[in-house]
Tab-separated table of C-alpha atoms in Angstrom:
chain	number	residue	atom	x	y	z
F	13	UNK	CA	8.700	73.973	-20.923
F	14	UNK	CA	7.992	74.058	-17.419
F	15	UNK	CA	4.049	74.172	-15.814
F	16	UNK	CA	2.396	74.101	-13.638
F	17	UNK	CA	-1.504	72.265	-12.612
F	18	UNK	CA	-4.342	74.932	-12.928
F	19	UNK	CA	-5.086	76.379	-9.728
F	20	UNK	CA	-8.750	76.183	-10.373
F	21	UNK	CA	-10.823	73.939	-8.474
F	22	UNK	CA	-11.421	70.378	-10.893
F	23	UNK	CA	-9.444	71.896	-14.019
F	24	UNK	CA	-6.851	69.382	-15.325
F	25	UNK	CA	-5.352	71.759	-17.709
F	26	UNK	CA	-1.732	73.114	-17.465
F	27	UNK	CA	-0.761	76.672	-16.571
F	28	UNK	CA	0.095	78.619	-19.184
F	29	UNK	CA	4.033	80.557	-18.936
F	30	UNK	CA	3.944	84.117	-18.717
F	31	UNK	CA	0.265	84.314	-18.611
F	32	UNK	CA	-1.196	82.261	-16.492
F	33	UNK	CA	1.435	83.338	-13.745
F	34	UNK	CA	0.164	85.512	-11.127
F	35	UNK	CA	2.618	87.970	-9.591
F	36	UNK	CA	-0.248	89.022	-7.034
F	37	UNK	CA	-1.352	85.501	-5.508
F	38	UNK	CA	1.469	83.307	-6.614
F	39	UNK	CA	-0.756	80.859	-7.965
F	40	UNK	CA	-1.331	79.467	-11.943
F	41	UNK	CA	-4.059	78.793	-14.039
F	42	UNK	CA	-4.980	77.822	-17.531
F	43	UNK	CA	-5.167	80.157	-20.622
F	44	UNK	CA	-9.333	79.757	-19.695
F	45	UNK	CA	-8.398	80.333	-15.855
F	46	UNK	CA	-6.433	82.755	-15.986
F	47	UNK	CA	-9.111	85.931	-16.457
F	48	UNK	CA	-11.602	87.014	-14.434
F	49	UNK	CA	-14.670	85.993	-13.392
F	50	UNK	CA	-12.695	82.305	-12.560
F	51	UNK	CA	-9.177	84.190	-11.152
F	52	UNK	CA	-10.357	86.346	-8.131
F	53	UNK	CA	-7.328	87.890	-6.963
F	54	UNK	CA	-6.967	91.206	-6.157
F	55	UNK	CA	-8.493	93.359	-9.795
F	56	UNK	CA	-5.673	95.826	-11.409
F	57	UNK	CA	-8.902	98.273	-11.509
F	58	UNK	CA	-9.314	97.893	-7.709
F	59	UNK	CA	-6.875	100.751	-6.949
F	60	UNK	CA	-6.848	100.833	-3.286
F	61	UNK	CA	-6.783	97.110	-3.379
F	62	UNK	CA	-3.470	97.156	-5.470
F	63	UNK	CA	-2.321	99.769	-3.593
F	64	UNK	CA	-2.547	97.835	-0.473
F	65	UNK	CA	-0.833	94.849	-2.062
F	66	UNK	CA	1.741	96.350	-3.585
F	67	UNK	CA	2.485	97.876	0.040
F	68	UNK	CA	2.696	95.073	1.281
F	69	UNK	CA	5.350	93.452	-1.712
F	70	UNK	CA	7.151	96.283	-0.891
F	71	UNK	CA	7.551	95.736	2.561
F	72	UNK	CA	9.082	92.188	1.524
F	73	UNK	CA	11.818	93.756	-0.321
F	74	UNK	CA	15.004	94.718	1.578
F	75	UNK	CA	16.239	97.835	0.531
F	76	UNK	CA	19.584	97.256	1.506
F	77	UNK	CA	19.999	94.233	-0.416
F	78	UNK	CA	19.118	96.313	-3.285
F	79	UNK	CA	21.695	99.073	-2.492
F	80	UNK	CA	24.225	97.048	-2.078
F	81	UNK	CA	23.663	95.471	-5.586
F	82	UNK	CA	22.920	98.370	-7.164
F	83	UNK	CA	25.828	99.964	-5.610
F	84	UNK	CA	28.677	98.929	-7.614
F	85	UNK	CA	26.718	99.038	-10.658
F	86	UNK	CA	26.136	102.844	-10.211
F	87	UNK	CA	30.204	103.055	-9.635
F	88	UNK	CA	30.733	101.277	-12.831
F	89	UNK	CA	28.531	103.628	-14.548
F	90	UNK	CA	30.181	106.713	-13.344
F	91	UNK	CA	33.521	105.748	-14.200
């Protein structure tokens, strides 16, 4: 199983998979880490926070690329 080194400053834990991953700030922590107060990334109850992050995920994504995978999937579907 693949971790990674707690992102938080001294810890020598491990990260844990699929919870200590965070989508928002890249980073990992430790099951301990991984929750506020020690993990200050952006809050999910910060809504113009998120909002402003999410923005700016969304700007990463090429829409394009999407369409044009989606694309023949839709064709498939209709057939």
């Amino acid at each position: 199983m693949l971790t990674w080194p707690c992102a938080y400053t001294d810890c020598q834990s491990r990260s844990t998979p699929n919870i200590g991953d965070c989508e928002r700030c890249g980073k990992h922590y430790c099951l301990l880490h991984a929750s506020t107060p020690f993990h200050s990334c952006v809050e999910l109850d910060d809504g113009a926070a998120w909002e402003a992050t999410f923005g700016v995920m969304q700007a990463e994504v090429s829409q394009a690329a999407v369409h044009s995978m989606t694309n023949p999937l839709m064709i498939t579907i209709h057939m």
